[in-house]
Short mmCIF file of C-alpha atoms in Angstrom, two decimals:
data_model
loop_
_atom_site.label_atom_id
_atom_site.label_comp_id
_atom_site.label_asym_id
_atom_site.label_seq_id
_atom_site.Cartn_x
_atom_site.Cartn_y
_atom_site.Cartn_z
CA MET P 67 -6.86 19.64 -23.36
CA SER P 68 -9.03 17.05 -25.17
CA ALA P 69 -7.98 13.42 -25.27
CA PRO P 70 -5.53 12.52 -28.04
CA VAL P 71 -6.60 10.10 -30.79
CA LEU P 72 -3.99 7.40 -31.19
CA LEU P 73 -2.88 4.75 -33.61
CA LEU P 74 -0.90 2.25 -31.54
CA ASP P 75 0.87 -0.78 -32.99
CA TRP P 76 2.33 -3.71 -31.07
CA HIS P 77 5.63 -1.90 -30.84
CA ASP P 78 4.05 0.88 -28.78
CA TRP P 79 2.36 -1.60 -26.46
CA LEU P 80 5.69 -3.36 -25.96
CA ASP P 81 7.29 -0.03 -25.12
CA LEU P 82 4.55 0.66 -22.56
CA PHE P 83 4.98 -2.81 -21.04
CA ALA P 84 8.76 -2.51 -20.82
CA HIS P 85 8.50 0.92 -19.24
CA PHE P 86 6.10 -0.28 -16.54
CA LEU P 87 8.28 -3.34 -15.85
CA MET P 88 11.13 -0.98 -15.13
CA LEU P 89 9.02 1.36 -12.98
CA SER P 90 7.83 -1.60 -10.93
CA LEU P 91 11.25 -2.17 -9.40
CA MET P 92 11.65 1.56 -8.77
CA SER P 93 8.37 1.84 -6.87
CA LEU P 94 9.87 1.91 -3.38
CA GLY P 95 7.27 3.05 -0.89
CA GLY P 96 4.38 2.21 -3.21
CA ALA P 97 3.41 2.71 -6.83
CA ILE P 98 2.29 6.24 -6.02
CA SER P 99 5.97 7.24 -5.70
CA THR P 100 6.46 6.68 -9.44
CA THR P 101 3.51 8.88 -10.42
CA SER P 102 5.59 11.81 -11.60
CA GLU P 103 7.73 9.54 -13.80
CA MET P 104 4.61 7.94 -15.31
CA GLN P 105 3.20 11.38 -16.07
CA ARG P 106 6.44 12.41 -17.74
CA TYR P 107 6.40 9.27 -19.90
CA LEU P 108 2.71 8.96 -20.81
CA VAL P 109 1.71 12.61 -21.08
CA GLU P 110 4.81 14.60 -21.92
CA ARG P 111 7.01 12.22 -23.88
CA GLN P 112 4.57 9.91 -25.69
CA GLY P 113 1.49 12.13 -25.70
CA TRP P 114 -0.74 9.10 -25.12
CA LEU P 115 -2.83 10.76 -22.38
CA SER P 116 -4.02 14.29 -21.73
CA HIS P 117 -3.09 15.97 -18.44
CA ALA P 118 -6.74 15.79 -17.37
CA GLN P 119 -6.95 12.06 -18.09
CA PHE P 120 -3.85 11.47 -16.03
CA SER P 121 -4.98 13.37 -12.95
CA ASP P 122 -8.53 11.98 -13.24
CA SER P 123 -7.09 8.45 -13.20
CA VAL P 124 -5.23 9.12 -9.97
CA ALA P 125 -8.25 10.80 -8.34
CA LEU P 126 -10.68 8.05 -9.41
CA ALA P 127 -8.47 5.30 -8.03
CA GLN P 128 -8.32 7.22 -4.75
CA ALA P 129 -12.10 7.48 -4.59
CA SER P 130 -12.71 3.87 -5.57
CA PRO P 131 -12.34 1.01 -3.10
CA GLY P 132 -9.15 -1.01 -3.39
CA PRO P 133 -5.41 -0.42 -3.53
CA ASN P 134 -4.32 2.90 -5.02
CA VAL P 135 -2.14 1.01 -7.52
CA LEU P 136 -5.31 0.55 -9.57
CA PHE P 137 -4.69 4.04 -10.97
CA VAL P 138 -2.18 2.23 -13.18
CA ALA P 139 -5.01 0.11 -14.60
CA LEU P 140 -6.93 3.30 -15.35
CA LEU P 141 -3.93 4.80 -17.14
CA GLY P 142 -3.78 1.70 -19.36
CA TRP P 143 -7.55 1.88 -19.83
CA HIS P 144 -7.42 5.50 -21.00
CA VAL P 145 -4.49 4.86 -23.35
CA GLY P 146 -6.53 2.05 -24.93
CA MET P 147 -9.67 4.20 -25.12
CA ASN P 148 -7.65 6.89 -26.90
CA ALA P 149 -6.63 4.20 -29.38
CA GLY P 150 -10.28 3.77 -30.12
CA SER P 151 -11.83 0.59 -28.73
CA ILE P 152 -12.88 -1.28 -25.59
CA THR P 153 -10.66 -4.19 -26.67
CA ALA P 154 -7.66 -1.88 -26.80
CA ALA P 155 -8.68 -0.43 -23.42
CA LEU P 156 -8.82 -3.88 -21.83
CA SER P 157 -5.45 -4.77 -23.36
CA GLY P 158 -4.12 -1.55 -21.89
CA VAL P 159 -5.38 -2.59 -18.44
CA VAL P 160 -3.73 -6.02 -18.65
CA ILE P 161 -0.43 -4.73 -20.06
CA SER P 162 -0.05 -1.92 -17.53
CA MET P 163 -1.13 -3.93 -14.46
CA VAL P 164 1.00 -6.99 -15.28
CA GLY P 165 3.90 -4.65 -16.05
CA ILE P 166 3.70 -2.73 -12.79
CA MET P 167 3.01 -5.77 -10.56
CA LEU P 168 5.12 -8.65 -11.94
CA PRO P 169 8.73 -7.67 -11.14
CA SER P 170 8.00 -6.18 -7.71
CA THR P 171 5.82 -9.16 -6.76
CA ILE P 172 8.51 -11.71 -7.63
CA PHE P 173 11.22 -9.68 -5.89
CA THR P 174 9.25 -8.92 -2.74
CA TYR P 175 7.97 -12.49 -2.47
CA GLN P 176 11.51 -13.87 -2.54
CA VAL P 177 12.86 -11.33 -0.06
CA ALA P 178 9.91 -11.70 2.32
CA GLN P 179 10.19 -15.50 2.30
CA TRP P 180 13.91 -15.27 3.00
CA ALA P 181 13.34 -12.76 5.79
CA HIS P 182 10.66 -14.98 7.33
CA ARG P 183 12.89 -18.07 7.28
CA ASN P 184 15.67 -16.00 8.87
CA ALA P 185 13.50 -14.00 11.24
CA GLY P 186 15.87 -14.76 14.13
CA LEU P 187 18.92 -13.24 12.40
CA ARG P 188 20.22 -10.11 14.08
CA ALA P 189 20.32 -8.25 10.75
CA VAL P 190 16.68 -9.07 9.96
CA ARG P 191 15.52 -8.02 13.41
CA ALA P 192 17.59 -4.84 13.22
CA PHE P 193 16.03 -3.98 9.85
CA LYS P 194 12.45 -4.51 11.03
CA GLN P 195 12.93 -2.66 14.30
CA GLY P 196 15.17 0.09 12.95
CA MET P 197 12.92 0.91 9.99
CA ALA P 198 9.74 1.19 12.09
CA PRO P 199 10.04 4.90 13.03
CA LEU P 200 10.77 5.98 9.45
CA VAL P 201 8.01 3.78 8.05
CA ILE P 202 5.49 5.47 10.33
CA ALA P 203 6.84 8.86 9.26
CA MET P 204 6.32 7.83 5.59
CA LEU P 205 2.72 6.94 6.37
CA LEU P 206 2.04 10.24 8.14
CA SER P 207 3.63 12.26 5.34
CA THR P 208 1.51 10.40 2.75
CA ALA P 209 -1.53 11.50 4.76
CA TRP P 210 -0.19 15.05 4.96
CA LEU P 211 0.35 15.29 1.19
CA LEU P 212 -3.10 13.81 0.54
CA ALA P 213 -4.71 16.30 2.94
CA SER P 214 -2.90 19.33 1.55
CA ARG P 215 -3.85 18.41 -2.02
CA GLY P 216 -7.56 18.22 -1.15
CA GLY P 217 -9.56 20.19 -3.68
CA GLY P 218 -6.41 21.95 -4.84
CA GLN P 219 -6.85 24.56 -2.12
CA PRO P 220 -4.21 23.99 0.56
CA ASP P 221 -5.69 26.68 2.84
CA HIS P 222 -9.27 25.47 2.59
CA TRP P 223 -9.85 25.06 6.34
CA PRO P 224 -13.13 23.05 6.34
CA LEU P 225 -11.35 20.19 4.55
CA TRP P 226 -8.52 20.27 7.08
CA LEU P 227 -11.09 20.25 9.87
CA LEU P 228 -12.74 17.19 8.33
CA THR P 229 -9.36 15.45 8.06
CA LEU P 230 -8.55 16.29 11.70
CA ALA P 231 -11.96 15.16 12.96
CA THR P 232 -11.68 11.88 11.04
CA CYS P 233 -8.21 11.26 12.41
CA ILE P 234 -9.30 11.78 16.03
CA VAL P 235 -12.50 9.74 15.70
CA ILE P 236 -10.79 6.76 14.02
CA TRP P 237 -7.73 6.94 16.26
CA ARG P 238 -9.65 7.04 19.54
CA THR P 239 -12.88 5.11 18.82
CA ARG P 240 -13.91 1.86 17.16
CA LEU P 241 -16.36 3.48 14.74
CA HIS P 242 -16.35 1.76 11.35
CA LEU P 243 -14.31 3.61 8.72
CA LEU P 244 -17.12 3.57 6.17
CA TRP P 245 -19.28 5.89 8.32
CA MET P 246 -16.63 8.59 8.10
CA LEU P 247 -16.20 8.09 4.34
CA GLY P 248 -19.94 8.36 3.86
CA LEU P 249 -20.04 11.51 5.97
CA GLY P 250 -17.19 13.00 3.93
CA ALA P 251 -18.97 12.24 0.65
CA LEU P 252 -22.22 13.73 1.98
CA LEU P 253 -20.61 16.92 3.31
CA GLY P 254 -18.75 17.31 0.02
CA ALA P 255 -21.81 16.72 -2.15
CA LEU P 256 -23.80 19.28 -0.10
CA GLY P 257 -21.00 21.80 -0.57
CA VAL P 258 -20.21 22.11 3.17
CA VAL P 259 -16.53 21.33 2.70
CA MET H 830 10.06 -59.58 15.37
CA SER H 831 11.70 -56.25 15.99
CA ALA H 832 11.85 -54.02 12.99
CA THR H 833 15.40 -52.97 12.35
CA PRO H 834 15.61 -49.23 11.95
CA SER H 835 17.32 -48.20 8.77
CA PRO H 836 20.80 -46.98 9.56
CA HIS H 837 20.66 -44.47 6.72
CA LEU H 838 17.83 -42.31 7.98
CA PRO H 839 18.70 -38.71 7.28
CA PRO H 840 19.06 -36.64 10.42
CA PRO H 841 15.93 -34.66 11.21
CA PRO H 842 16.09 -31.09 9.97
CA PRO H 843 16.93 -28.58 12.69
CA PRO H 844 13.83 -26.87 14.05
CA PRO H 845 13.27 -23.49 12.44
CA PRO H 846 14.02 -20.51 14.66
CA PRO H 847 10.94 -19.07 16.32
CA PRO H 848 9.53 -16.49 13.91
CA HIS H 849 8.91 -14.00 16.66
CA THR H 850 10.27 -13.61 20.13
CA ALA H 851 6.87 -12.82 21.65
CA ALA H 852 4.73 -15.72 22.81
CA THR H 853 2.57 -16.95 19.94
CA PRO H 854 -0.17 -19.21 21.30
CA SER H 855 -1.17 -21.90 18.86
CA ASP H 856 -4.86 -21.08 19.17
CA ARG H 857 -4.52 -17.52 17.92
CA PRO H 858 -6.70 -16.65 14.94
CA ARG H 859 -5.25 -17.37 11.52
CA PRO H 860 -6.58 -17.69 7.97
CA ARG H 861 -8.26 -21.07 7.49
CA SER H 862 -7.73 -21.58 3.74
CA ASN H 863 -6.84 -19.94 0.46
CA ALA H 864 -10.52 -19.15 -0.02
CA ASP H 865 -10.58 -17.48 3.40
CA LEU H 866 -7.59 -15.35 2.37
CA PHE H 867 -9.23 -14.39 -0.93
CA VAL H 868 -12.55 -13.44 0.68
CA SER H 869 -10.94 -11.65 3.63
CA PHE H 870 -8.76 -9.49 1.41
CA THR H 871 -11.60 -8.80 -1.00
CA LEU H 872 -13.68 -7.50 1.91
CA ILE H 873 -10.75 -5.44 3.20
CA ALA H 874 -10.17 -3.96 -0.26
CA LEU H 875 -13.84 -3.07 -0.67
CA GLN H 876 -13.72 -0.97 2.51
CA GLY H 877 -10.57 0.77 1.35
CA PHE H 878 -11.71 4.00 -0.21
CA GLY H 879 -8.72 6.28 -0.67
CA GLY H 880 -6.30 3.42 -0.20
CA VAL H 881 -6.38 0.23 1.80
CA LEU H 882 -3.67 0.90 4.35
CA ALA H 883 -5.97 2.54 6.88
CA VAL H 884 -8.33 -0.45 6.79
CA ILE H 885 -5.76 -3.21 6.72
CA GLN H 886 -4.19 -2.20 10.03
CA ARG H 887 -7.57 -2.21 11.77
CA GLU H 888 -8.71 -5.49 10.23
CA MET H 889 -5.47 -7.41 10.77
CA VAL H 890 -4.77 -6.19 14.31
CA GLU H 891 -8.12 -5.42 15.90
CA ARG H 892 -10.81 -7.38 14.11
CA LYS H 893 -9.23 -10.55 12.70
CA ARG H 894 -6.22 -10.53 15.08
CA TRP H 895 -4.04 -12.39 12.58
CA LEU H 896 -1.20 -10.09 13.70
CA THR H 897 -0.37 -8.14 16.86
CA ASN H 898 0.28 -4.42 16.48
CA GLU H 899 4.04 -5.02 16.89
CA GLU H 900 4.07 -7.78 14.26
CA PHE H 901 2.04 -5.56 11.96
CA VAL H 902 4.55 -2.71 12.22
CA GLU H 903 7.43 -5.14 11.50
CA ASP H 904 5.69 -6.66 8.48
CA TRP H 905 4.62 -3.24 7.31
CA SER H 906 8.27 -2.10 7.41
CA VAL H 907 9.18 -4.85 4.96
CA ALA H 908 6.07 -4.29 2.83
CA GLN H 909 6.65 -0.55 2.62
CA ILE H 910 10.38 -0.63 1.90
CA MET H 911 10.20 -3.33 -0.81
CA PRO H 912 9.23 -2.24 -4.33
CA GLY H 913 5.58 -2.60 -5.23
CA PRO H 914 2.29 -1.42 -3.71
CA ASN H 915 2.67 -1.83 0.05
CA VAL H 916 -0.76 -3.30 0.83
CA CYS H 917 -0.25 -5.84 -1.96
CA ASN H 918 3.16 -6.70 -0.50
CA LEU H 919 1.66 -7.13 2.97
CA ALA H 920 -1.19 -9.34 1.75
CA MET H 921 1.26 -11.45 -0.22
CA MET H 922 3.60 -11.88 2.77
CA LEU H 923 0.74 -12.89 5.04
CA GLY H 924 -0.70 -15.33 2.51
CA ALA H 925 2.72 -16.87 1.86
CA ARG H 926 3.34 -17.38 5.57
CA HIS H 927 0.26 -19.58 5.95
CA PHE H 928 -0.19 -21.25 2.55
CA GLY H 929 2.97 -20.63 0.52
CA LEU H 930 2.86 -19.33 -3.03
CA ARG H 931 -0.81 -20.24 -3.46
CA GLY H 932 -1.66 -18.31 -0.33
CA ALA H 933 0.27 -15.28 -1.57
CA MET H 934 -1.55 -15.33 -4.91
CA SER H 935 -4.96 -15.86 -3.25
CA ALA H 936 -4.46 -12.85 -0.99
CA LEU H 937 -3.17 -10.69 -3.85
CA ALA H 938 -6.00 -11.71 -6.17
CA GLY H 939 -8.53 -10.93 -3.43
CA LEU H 940 -7.09 -7.47 -3.02
CA LEU H 941 -7.12 -6.68 -6.75
CA ALA H 942 -9.81 -8.62 -8.68
CA LEU H 943 -13.12 -7.10 -7.63
CA PRO H 944 -11.73 -3.58 -7.01
CA LEU H 945 -10.33 -3.63 -10.57
CA VAL H 946 -13.79 -4.32 -11.99
CA LEU H 947 -15.25 -1.57 -9.78
CA VAL H 948 -12.69 1.06 -10.71
CA LEU H 949 -13.24 0.44 -14.44
CA THR H 950 -17.00 0.73 -13.93
CA LEU H 951 -16.44 3.93 -12.01
CA ALA H 952 -14.29 5.29 -14.84
CA LEU H 953 -17.11 4.67 -17.31
CA LEU H 954 -19.62 6.39 -15.02
CA TYR H 955 -17.27 9.24 -14.21
CA ALA H 956 -16.89 10.06 -17.89
CA ARG H 957 -20.62 10.89 -17.88
CA PHE H 958 -21.06 12.56 -14.48
CA SER H 959 -17.75 14.27 -13.82
CA ALA H 960 -19.15 17.74 -14.58
CA MET H 961 -21.66 17.62 -11.70
CA PRO H 962 -20.52 19.79 -8.76
CA GLU H 963 -22.02 17.26 -6.31
CA VAL H 964 -19.77 14.51 -7.69
CA GLN H 965 -16.71 16.73 -7.48
CA GLY H 966 -17.66 17.73 -3.93
CA ALA H 967 -18.19 14.16 -2.80
CA LEU H 968 -14.76 13.14 -4.14
CA ARG H 969 -13.20 16.12 -2.36
CA GLY H 970 -14.87 15.21 0.94
CA MET H 971 -13.84 11.57 0.65
CA ALA H 972 -10.24 12.52 -0.08
CA ALA H 973 -10.14 14.63 3.09
CA VAL H 974 -11.56 11.73 5.13
CA ALA H 975 -9.10 9.30 3.50
CA ALA H 976 -6.22 11.52 4.62
CA GLY H 977 -7.57 11.46 8.17
CA LEU H 978 -7.85 7.66 8.08
CA ILE H 979 -4.20 7.33 7.09
CA PHE H 980 -3.14 9.76 9.85
CA ALA H 981 -5.07 7.63 12.34
CA ALA H 982 -3.46 4.41 11.09
CA GLY H 983 -0.03 6.01 11.50
CA LEU H 984 -0.82 7.12 15.05
CA ARG H 985 -2.12 3.68 16.00
CA MET H 986 1.01 2.05 14.61
CA ALA H 987 3.14 4.57 16.53
CA ALA H 988 1.93 2.90 19.73
CA ALA H 989 4.14 -0.06 18.78
CA LEU H 990 7.24 2.16 19.01
CA GLY H 991 6.97 1.93 22.80
CA ARG H 992 8.09 -1.71 22.51
CA ASN H 993 10.82 -1.10 19.94
CA VAL H 994 14.41 -1.99 20.82
CA LEU H 995 15.26 1.65 20.21
CA PRO H 996 14.45 4.04 23.08
CA LEU H 997 11.20 5.90 22.47
CA ALA H 998 12.97 9.29 22.28
CA TRP H 999 15.18 8.05 19.40
CA CYS H 1000 12.16 6.63 17.59
CA LEU H 1001 10.31 9.91 17.88
CA ALA H 1002 13.34 11.89 16.72
CA ILE H 1003 13.74 9.71 13.61
CA ALA H 1004 10.01 9.77 12.86
CA ALA H 1005 9.76 13.56 13.28
CA THR H 1006 12.82 14.19 11.08
CA GLY H 1007 11.45 11.85 8.42
CA PHE H 1008 8.05 13.53 8.46
CA VAL H 1009 9.49 17.05 8.15
CA LEU H 1010 11.80 16.02 5.28
CA LEU H 1011 9.15 14.10 3.34
CA ALA H 1012 6.03 16.20 3.94
CA TRP H 1013 7.33 19.75 4.34
CA VAL H 1014 10.75 19.89 2.64
CA ARG H 1015 9.46 17.46 -0.07
CA ALA H 1016 12.82 15.72 -0.22
CA PRO H 1017 12.98 12.73 -2.65
CA LEU H 1018 12.16 9.42 -0.95
CA ALA H 1019 15.52 7.81 -1.68
CA ALA H 1020 17.37 10.76 -0.13
CA VAL H 1021 15.46 10.21 3.13
CA LEU H 1022 15.11 6.43 3.09
CA PHE H 1023 18.76 5.47 2.89
CA PRO H 1024 20.35 7.86 5.44
CA LEU H 1025 17.52 7.92 7.99
CA GLY H 1026 16.42 4.30 7.59
CA GLY H 1027 20.06 3.22 7.61
CA LEU H 1028 20.61 5.16 10.84
CA GLY H 1029 17.65 3.40 12.46
CA CYS H 1030 18.93 -0.01 11.36
CA VAL H 1031 22.46 0.63 12.62
CA LEU H 1032 21.18 1.87 15.98
CA ALA H 1033 18.85 -1.14 16.28
CA TRP H 1034 21.72 -3.48 15.29
CA ARG H 1035 23.87 -2.08 18.11
CA ARG H 1036 21.05 -2.35 20.65
CA LEU H 1037 20.43 -5.98 19.65
CA ARG H 1038 24.04 -6.93 20.42
CA PRO H 1039 23.82 -10.40 21.99
#
């Protein structure tokens, strides 16, 4: 399960870049929806990352502040580190992040600008109103999957209780989110949950 | 002495349609500059442990008031359905609306720049401390809280369904079906998105008949 040692030439980096460019346009509902495809490519097909490095990258990006898409930067970082240098790791970050962001950013920017200019169109209004229930369901199911993965023990009730308590407190009060995150980190570090 | 008006003046462009049917007073809060966008989204990103979407709803709707809850849900629908990370899409859309392409890039850079440095630092630290049970426990606790934050954001956004063109019962039926299929049946996203989202759009289209 140790990290592979790699010799990557420019051809491999180009392959990585092209693959992430393609995944970018497939990342409907967020980059996290392409995670299983990235794992198949990086770990199983190319052997550039170990399983542990892959799941650590996802978990670290979750724990770190900022958009979850930064797990892609960590994947590139670890590929570069496996190739043996900080320079390679930084190249990996740039290649993977530009790859995953560029096509979707251009596409979404164009569509969003068009939709904003035509906000009065019946079709645009129907899309925004008609999608709302499903979009909320997608959000709640993301939360459900995140909660049931917690610690790898789906039936670990103290974690569920913490999730439920957080949900009620943040839903019904104006308490700042960081207090609950700090509490969660503290309870976890003390071994309560 | 009278200045003769040029007969070849182009006709004035037609006024753009109102972007939203609700009253939008001109004095409502809005981002002041590209720098304001960059700083605002950096601060939002820095609070976003376990993902930014729980924070961004609160900041945009309740603290900064750049968007109402209904506008947020509409923008979020576009941001979530388009390819790409949804908070990045939302930041970009908001920036573009006020300051064009530069605004979009300022908001996106704010969301990504500093968090990227932090996550790489964290990766270096984690390589040294990952074996400690306290570190593992803290990550576990924060993941459970992050899940609760996202639940809460979803419930707050659900309040906007009361003002949807679709009757509330239809909204709840679509949302419940979507949740069961995605979270419990683990159906692939595309298999849920196109039939169920399409159904919502068609129903909304019919209700919006002029």
